[in-house]
C-alpha cells in the first residue's frame, strides 16, 4: 500500500522555481531516501509533505489524506524533523518530551509515550539536564526520540545525520533501522550517497528540482554499472 | 592595509545596515514632529490671549489706575483683547457663564471697595476667574502667569503711593497694596470653573499639575509594557525560527489558532504583570515626588474616577496589549532569527513613543484635527489618554477608542492567523515586490 504519493508537484518561491514537477511514491514500511546536492529541492519537498508549505501545483496524499485539503488530518499521522533543528533551550530533555507528547496523548498513554521517548533518546541521567548543555549528537537523539515516540505512520527527516561525527551518525542510522523494522515508514533526505545506500530500501535522486532516477540502490547501481550511488548520480545528471 | 582600519571598516559595514540607517532617520523625524507639536502648544500658550475684566468699582481712582495699566500693557491690541464683562462683581457663576459665552479663559475682577481700601491704607485683592479646560501641561500656562500680572499691577500702585505716603507704619501696605493670592492665608480670590462647577482658591495651573501627577505615569507605563512584551514576543519568534522549533510546532496535530492564542495569552499575562509592577512602582515614585510638594486632591474638584471608569481603563489597557502583541506576532513572522528581532522592534517603539510624547505634553482638545486623527489611529494612544478623558467626561472619545481597539485587535488576530497558515512564516518574503521593499528596510532573507 502507498503511504505517500506525490503527483506533478511544483513549488515556486516568487520567481524561483525550487521544485519543477516531481512524482514519486513511498510504500508502507519502507525507508525511502530523497537524495541530491544542496539546493536541489529536498527541504522544499519535505516541507510540502509536512503541510508547512503550500504546493504551487500538483497534489500530495499521505495515508489517503490530501495535504492541501486536510492538513489537520495529515498532521495526525506524520512526524517531521527539520534540518538542523533545535529544541527549547531552557527545558530539560524530559520536559521537552513531555511538552511534545502532550499534543498526542494524555493519561497513561501519555506516560508511556514519554517513557518510549526517553528510551529512544537513551540519554541516561542527562535527560534531566537543560537542553542548552547537550552536544549535537545528544540533541539529535532527543529530537529523533520526539519524532518517533508518538508512533507516526510516516516519519519525515531532513538531513538527519548531517553535521554528526561517525559514531553519532551510526547510532542515528541504527535507530532509524529499528523503527523501520517496527513498521514505521521513513522518508529521509540526504546529500550523503553512501549513507543512503546503507540505509534505504528505495531512493529518488533529485537535481535542480527534478527527480532524475528512482529505484532500489542495487537496481540503480546495476543499471548504470556503477560501484556506488555517487557514480550513478553523476552519470544520471549528465545524461 | 592597516589592520585596525580594515577591521573598523568591516564592523561599520555590518553595523550600518539599511535598517539601522532607517531607524536613525525615523528617530530624527519623530523628534522633529514632536518638537513642532510641542512648539505649537507653547506658541498657543504664550500667545496674547483675550482677558475679561469685571469692574465692581467703576470710576474709582485706583481701579481706573489698574485698568490703565492693563490697557497700556496690551498696547495697540487692547481694544481687541480686553473685554469688559457685563455681569456685576460678586456673581461668580454668572461671570463664568459670560466668559464661556464670550470665549474667554481668564478674567480679572475688582470689588466695590477697591479704591476705598487702598485709600484707607489696607491691602486689597484682585479676583481671578478661570475656565479650566484639559489642555495638558502647556495649556494651563495662562493661569501660571496671572500672579505675575497681579504683582505688576500691585507694584505700579505701590510706586504711586510711595510719593504720597510718609507714614512708616504703612510700609508693608505700600510695598504690597494687593495681596498675593498664592500666599498662605490669602482669601480665596481665585475662582476656577471645572466641569460645570465653580471652585474657589485654586488655579488651573495647580489643577493641571495635580492631574499630571495622576495621569502622566499612564503613558509611560503603557509605553514600557509595549516595549517589554514587544521585545519578548518578537525575540521569542526569532529564536523559535532559529531553532526550528516553530517549524516543528506547526506540524503538530494542533490548530494554528491555538498556537497563536497560546503565544498571545502568555505574553498578555506577562504584559499585565509587568504593567501592574510598573504601576505600583511608579505610583510610589510619583507619590514620593508629588507628596512633598503638597498636593491637591482632585476628588475635591470633581476630577476623580469611579469603578466604571477603572473598568474602562482596564479594558482599554488589555485591548492595547493585545493589539501590541498581534502587531509583534506579525512582525515576528518576518523575523528570521534572534538578532533580526531587534530591528523589528523599531515600528512598535515608534508607535508607542509618538503617542506617549504627544499625550504627555498636550491634550486631545488642544490638537488640530489632523493630529487628532493621527493620534486616534495609533492604537496605543487610547490607553494613554483614557484617564484624563474619563475625568473630563469625554465619553465619546473613550467609547470610540474602545470600539476602534476592538476592531483593530480582531483584524490583527485575523491577519496573524492568516500568516501562520501561509508560507511566509517559513520562507520569509519571497522574490516579490514586498520582499524588495522589506529588503530596503534591512530585513534579510536567508539564502
Ligand atoms: N525561502 C526561500 N525563498 C526563495 N528561495 C528559496 C527559499 N528556500 C529555498 N529556496 C531555494 O529553493 C531551492 C531549493 O532549496 P531547498 O529545498 O532548501 O534545497 P535542499 O534542501 O535540497 O538543499 C534553492 O535554490 C533555494 O535557494
Ligand atoms: Mg535542505
CSV table of N, CA and C in Angstrom, one decimal, chain B residues 17-92:
chain,number,residue,atom,x,y,z
B,17,UNK,N,23.6,48.9,8.6
B,17,UNK,CA,22.7,48.2,7.7
B,17,UNK,C,21.6,49.2,7.3
B,18,UNK,N,20.9,49.0,6.1
B,18,UNK,CA,19.9,49.9,5.8
B,18,UNK,C,18.9,50.1,7.0
B,19,UNK,N,18.6,49.0,7.7
B,19,UNK,CA,17.7,49.0,8.8
B,19,UNK,C,18.2,50.0,9.9
B,20,UNK,N,19.5,50.0,10.2
B,20,UNK,CA,20.0,50.9,11.2
B,20,UNK,C,19.8,52.3,10.7
B,21,UNK,N,20.2,52.6,9.5
B,21,UNK,CA,20.1,53.9,8.9
B,21,UNK,C,18.6,54.4,9.0
B,22,UNK,N,17.7,53.6,8.5
B,22,UNK,CA,16.3,53.9,8.5
B,22,UNK,C,15.9,54.3,9.9
B,23,UNK,N,16.3,53.4,10.9
B,23,UNK,CA,15.8,53.7,12.3
B,23,UNK,C,16.3,55.0,12.8
B,24,UNK,N,17.6,55.4,12.4
B,24,UNK,CA,18.1,56.7,12.9
B,24,UNK,C,17.2,57.8,12.2
B,25,UNK,N,16.9,57.7,10.9
B,25,UNK,CA,16.1,58.7,10.3
B,25,UNK,C,14.8,58.8,10.9
B,26,UNK,N,14.1,57.6,11.2
B,26,UNK,CA,12.8,57.7,11.8
B,26,UNK,C,12.8,58.4,13.1
B,27,UNK,N,13.9,58.2,13.9
B,27,UNK,CA,14.0,58.8,15.2
B,27,UNK,C,14.1,60.4,15.0
B,28,UNK,N,14.9,60.8,14.0
B,28,UNK,CA,15.1,62.2,13.8
B,28,UNK,C,13.7,62.8,13.4
B,29,UNK,N,13.0,62.2,12.5
B,29,UNK,CA,11.7,62.7,12.1
B,29,UNK,C,10.7,62.7,13.2
B,30,UNK,N,10.8,61.7,14.0
B,30,UNK,CA,9.9,61.6,15.2
B,30,UNK,C,10.1,62.8,16.1
B,31,UNK,N,11.4,63.0,16.4
B,31,UNK,CA,11.6,64.1,17.3
B,31,UNK,C,11.3,65.5,16.7
B,32,UNK,N,11.5,65.6,15.4
B,32,UNK,CA,11.1,66.8,14.7
B,32,UNK,C,9.6,67.0,14.8
B,33,UNK,N,8.9,65.9,14.6
B,33,UNK,CA,7.4,66.0,14.7
B,33,UNK,C,7.0,66.4,16.1
B,34,UNK,N,7.6,65.8,17.1
B,34,UNK,CA,7.2,66.1,18.5
B,34,UNK,C,7.5,67.5,18.8
B,35,UNK,N,8.7,67.9,18.3
B,35,UNK,CA,9.1,69.3,18.6
B,35,UNK,C,8.1,70.3,18.0
B,36,UNK,N,7.6,70.0,16.8
B,36,UNK,CA,6.7,71.0,16.2
B,36,UNK,C,5.4,71.0,16.9
B,37,UNK,N,4.9,69.8,17.4
B,37,UNK,CA,3.7,69.7,18.1
B,37,UNK,C,3.8,70.5,19.4
B,38,UNK,N,4.9,70.2,20.1
B,38,UNK,CA,5.1,70.8,21.4
B,38,UNK,C,5.3,72.3,21.2
B,39,UNK,N,6.0,72.7,20.1
B,39,UNK,CA,6.2,74.1,19.8
B,39,UNK,C,4.9,74.8,19.6
B,40,UNK,N,4.0,74.2,18.9
B,40,UNK,CA,2.7,74.8,18.6
B,40,UNK,C,2.0,75.1,19.9
B,41,UNK,N,2.0,74.1,20.8
B,41,UNK,CA,1.3,74.2,22.1
B,41,UNK,C,1.9,75.4,22.9
B,42,UNK,N,3.3,75.5,22.8
B,42,UNK,CA,3.9,76.6,23.5
B,42,UNK,C,3.5,77.9,22.9
B,43,UNK,N,3.5,78.0,21.6
B,43,UNK,CA,3.1,79.2,20.9
B,43,UNK,C,1.7,79.6,21.4
B,44,UNK,N,0.8,78.6,21.3
B,44,UNK,CA,-0.6,78.9,21.7
B,44,UNK,C,-0.7,79.4,23.1
B,45,UNK,N,0.1,78.8,24.0
B,45,UNK,CA,0.0,79.1,25.4
B,45,UNK,C,0.6,80.5,25.7
B,46,UNK,N,1.6,80.9,24.9
B,46,UNK,CA,2.2,82.2,25.2
B,46,UNK,C,1.7,83.3,24.4
B,47,UNK,N,0.9,82.9,23.4
B,47,UNK,CA,0.3,84.0,22.5
B,47,UNK,C,-0.6,84.9,23.4
B,48,UNK,N,-0.7,86.1,22.9
B,48,UNK,CA,-1.6,87.0,23.6
B,48,UNK,C,-3.0,86.4,23.7
B,49,UNK,N,-3.6,86.3,24.8
B,49,UNK,CA,-5.0,85.8,24.8
B,49,UNK,C,-5.9,86.8,25.4
B,50,UNK,N,-7.2,86.7,25.0
B,50,UNK,CA,-8.2,87.6,25.5
B,50,UNK,C,-8.4,87.5,27.0
B,51,UNK,N,-8.6,88.6,27.6
B,51,UNK,CA,-9.0,88.6,29.0
B,51,UNK,C,-10.2,89.4,29.3
B,52,UNK,N,-10.9,89.0,30.3
B,52,UNK,CA,-12.1,89.7,30.7
B,52,UNK,C,-11.9,90.6,31.9
B,53,UNK,N,-12.6,91.7,32.1
B,53,UNK,CA,-12.5,92.5,33.3
B,53,UNK,C,-13.8,92.7,33.9
B,54,UNK,N,-13.9,92.5,35.2
B,54,UNK,CA,-15.1,92.8,35.9
B,54,UNK,C,-14.8,93.9,36.9
B,55,UNK,N,-15.4,95.1,36.6
B,55,UNK,CA,-15.0,96.2,37.4
B,55,UNK,C,-16.2,96.5,38.4
B,56,UNK,N,-16.0,96.2,39.6
B,56,UNK,CA,-17.0,96.4,40.6
B,56,UNK,C,-16.8,97.8,41.3
B,57,UNK,N,-15.9,98.5,40.8
B,57,UNK,CA,-15.5,99.8,41.4
B,57,UNK,C,-15.4,100.8,40.3
B,58,UNK,N,-16.5,101.0,39.5
B,58,UNK,CA,-16.4,101.9,38.4
B,58,UNK,C,-16.0,103.3,38.8
B,59,UNK,N,-15.2,103.9,38.0
B,59,UNK,CA,-14.8,105.3,38.2
B,59,UNK,C,-14.1,105.5,39.5
B,60,UNK,N,-13.7,104.4,40.2
B,60,UNK,CA,-12.8,104.6,41.3
B,60,UNK,C,-11.4,104.9,40.9
B,61,UNK,N,-10.7,105.7,41.6
B,61,UNK,CA,-9.4,106.2,41.2
B,61,UNK,C,-8.4,105.0,40.9
B,62,UNK,N,-8.3,104.1,41.9
B,62,UNK,CA,-7.3,103.0,41.8
B,62,UNK,C,-7.8,101.9,40.8
B,63,UNK,N,-9.0,101.7,40.7
B,63,UNK,CA,-9.5,100.7,39.7
B,63,UNK,C,-9.2,101.2,38.3
B,64,UNK,N,-9.4,102.5,38.1
B,64,UNK,CA,-9.1,103.1,36.8
B,64,UNK,C,-7.6,103.0,36.5
B,65,UNK,N,-6.9,103.2,37.6
B,65,UNK,CA,-5.4,103.2,37.5
B,65,UNK,C,-4.9,101.8,37.1
B,66,UNK,N,-5.5,100.7,37.7
B,66,UNK,CA,-5.2,99.4,37.4
B,66,UNK,C,-5.6,99.0,35.9
B,67,UNK,N,-6.8,99.5,35.6
B,67,UNK,CA,-7.2,99.3,34.2
B,67,UNK,C,-6.3,99.9,33.2
B,68,UNK,N,-5.9,101.2,33.5
B,68,UNK,CA,-5.0,101.9,32.6
B,68,UNK,C,-3.7,101.1,32.4
B,69,UNK,N,-3.3,100.5,33.5
B,69,UNK,CA,-2.0,99.7,33.5
B,69,UNK,C,-2.2,98.5,32.5
B,70,UNK,N,-3.3,97.8,32.7
B,70,UNK,CA,-3.5,96.7,31.8
B,70,UNK,C,-3.6,97.1,30.4
B,71,UNK,N,-4.4,98.2,30.1
B,71,UNK,CA,-4.6,98.7,28.7
B,71,UNK,C,-3.2,99.0,28.1
B,72,UNK,N,-2.4,99.6,28.9
B,72,UNK,CA,-1.1,100.0,28.5
B,72,UNK,C,-0.2,98.8,28.1
B,73,UNK,N,-0.3,97.8,29.0
B,73,UNK,CA,0.4,96.6,28.7
B,73,UNK,C,0.0,95.9,27.4
B,74,UNK,N,-1.2,96.0,27.1
B,74,UNK,CA,-1.7,95.4,25.8
B,74,UNK,C,-1.4,96.2,24.6
B,75,UNK,N,-1.1,97.5,24.9
B,75,UNK,CA,-0.8,98.4,23.8
B,75,UNK,C,-1.8,98.5,22.8
B,76,UNK,N,-1.5,98.4,21.5
B,76,UNK,CA,-2.4,98.7,20.4
B,76,UNK,C,-3.5,97.6,20.3
B,77,UNK,N,-3.2,96.4,21.0
B,77,UNK,CA,-4.1,95.3,20.9
B,77,UNK,C,-5.2,95.4,21.9
B,78,UNK,N,-5.1,96.4,22.8
B,78,UNK,CA,-6.0,96.5,23.9
B,78,UNK,C,-7.5,96.3,23.6
B,79,UNK,N,-7.9,97.1,22.6
B,79,UNK,CA,-9.4,97.1,22.3
B,79,UNK,C,-9.9,95.7,21.9
B,80,UNK,N,-8.9,95.0,21.3
B,80,UNK,CA,-9.4,93.7,20.8
B,80,UNK,C,-9.3,92.6,21.8
B,81,UNK,N,-8.3,92.7,22.7
B,81,UNK,CA,-8.1,91.6,23.7
B,81,UNK,C,-8.7,91.8,25.1
B,82,UNK,N,-9.0,93.1,25.4
B,82,UNK,CA,-9.6,93.3,26.7
B,82,UNK,C,-11.1,93.5,26.6
B,83,UNK,N,-11.8,92.6,27.3
B,83,UNK,CA,-13.3,92.6,27.2
B,83,UNK,C,-13.9,93.0,28.5
B,84,UNK,N,-14.6,94.0,28.5
B,84,UNK,CA,-15.3,94.4,29.8
B,84,UNK,C,-16.5,93.6,29.9
B,85,UNK,N,-16.6,92.9,31.0
B,85,UNK,CA,-17.8,92.0,31.2
B,85,UNK,C,-19.0,92.7,31.8
B,86,UNK,N,-20.2,92.3,31.4
B,86,UNK,CA,-21.4,93.0,31.9
B,86,UNK,C,-21.9,92.5,33.2
B,87,UNK,N,-21.6,91.3,33.6
B,87,UNK,CA,-22.1,90.7,34.8
B,87,UNK,C,-21.5,91.5,36.0
B,88,UNK,N,-22.3,91.9,37.0
B,88,UNK,CA,-21.7,92.7,38.1
B,88,UNK,C,-20.8,91.8,39.0
B,89,UNK,N,-19.9,92.5,39.6
B,89,UNK,CA,-19.0,91.9,40.5
B,89,UNK,C,-19.7,91.1,41.6
B,90,UNK,N,-19.2,89.9,41.9
B,90,UNK,CA,-19.8,89.2,43.1
B,90,UNK,C,-20.5,87.9,42.6
B,91,UNK,N,-21.1,88.0,41.4
B,91,UNK,CA,-21.9,86.8,41.0
B,91,UNK,C,-20.9,85.9,40.1
B,92,UNK,N,-20.1,85.1,40.8
B,92,UNK,CA,-19.1,84.4,40.1
B,92,UNK,C,-19.6,83.4,39.0
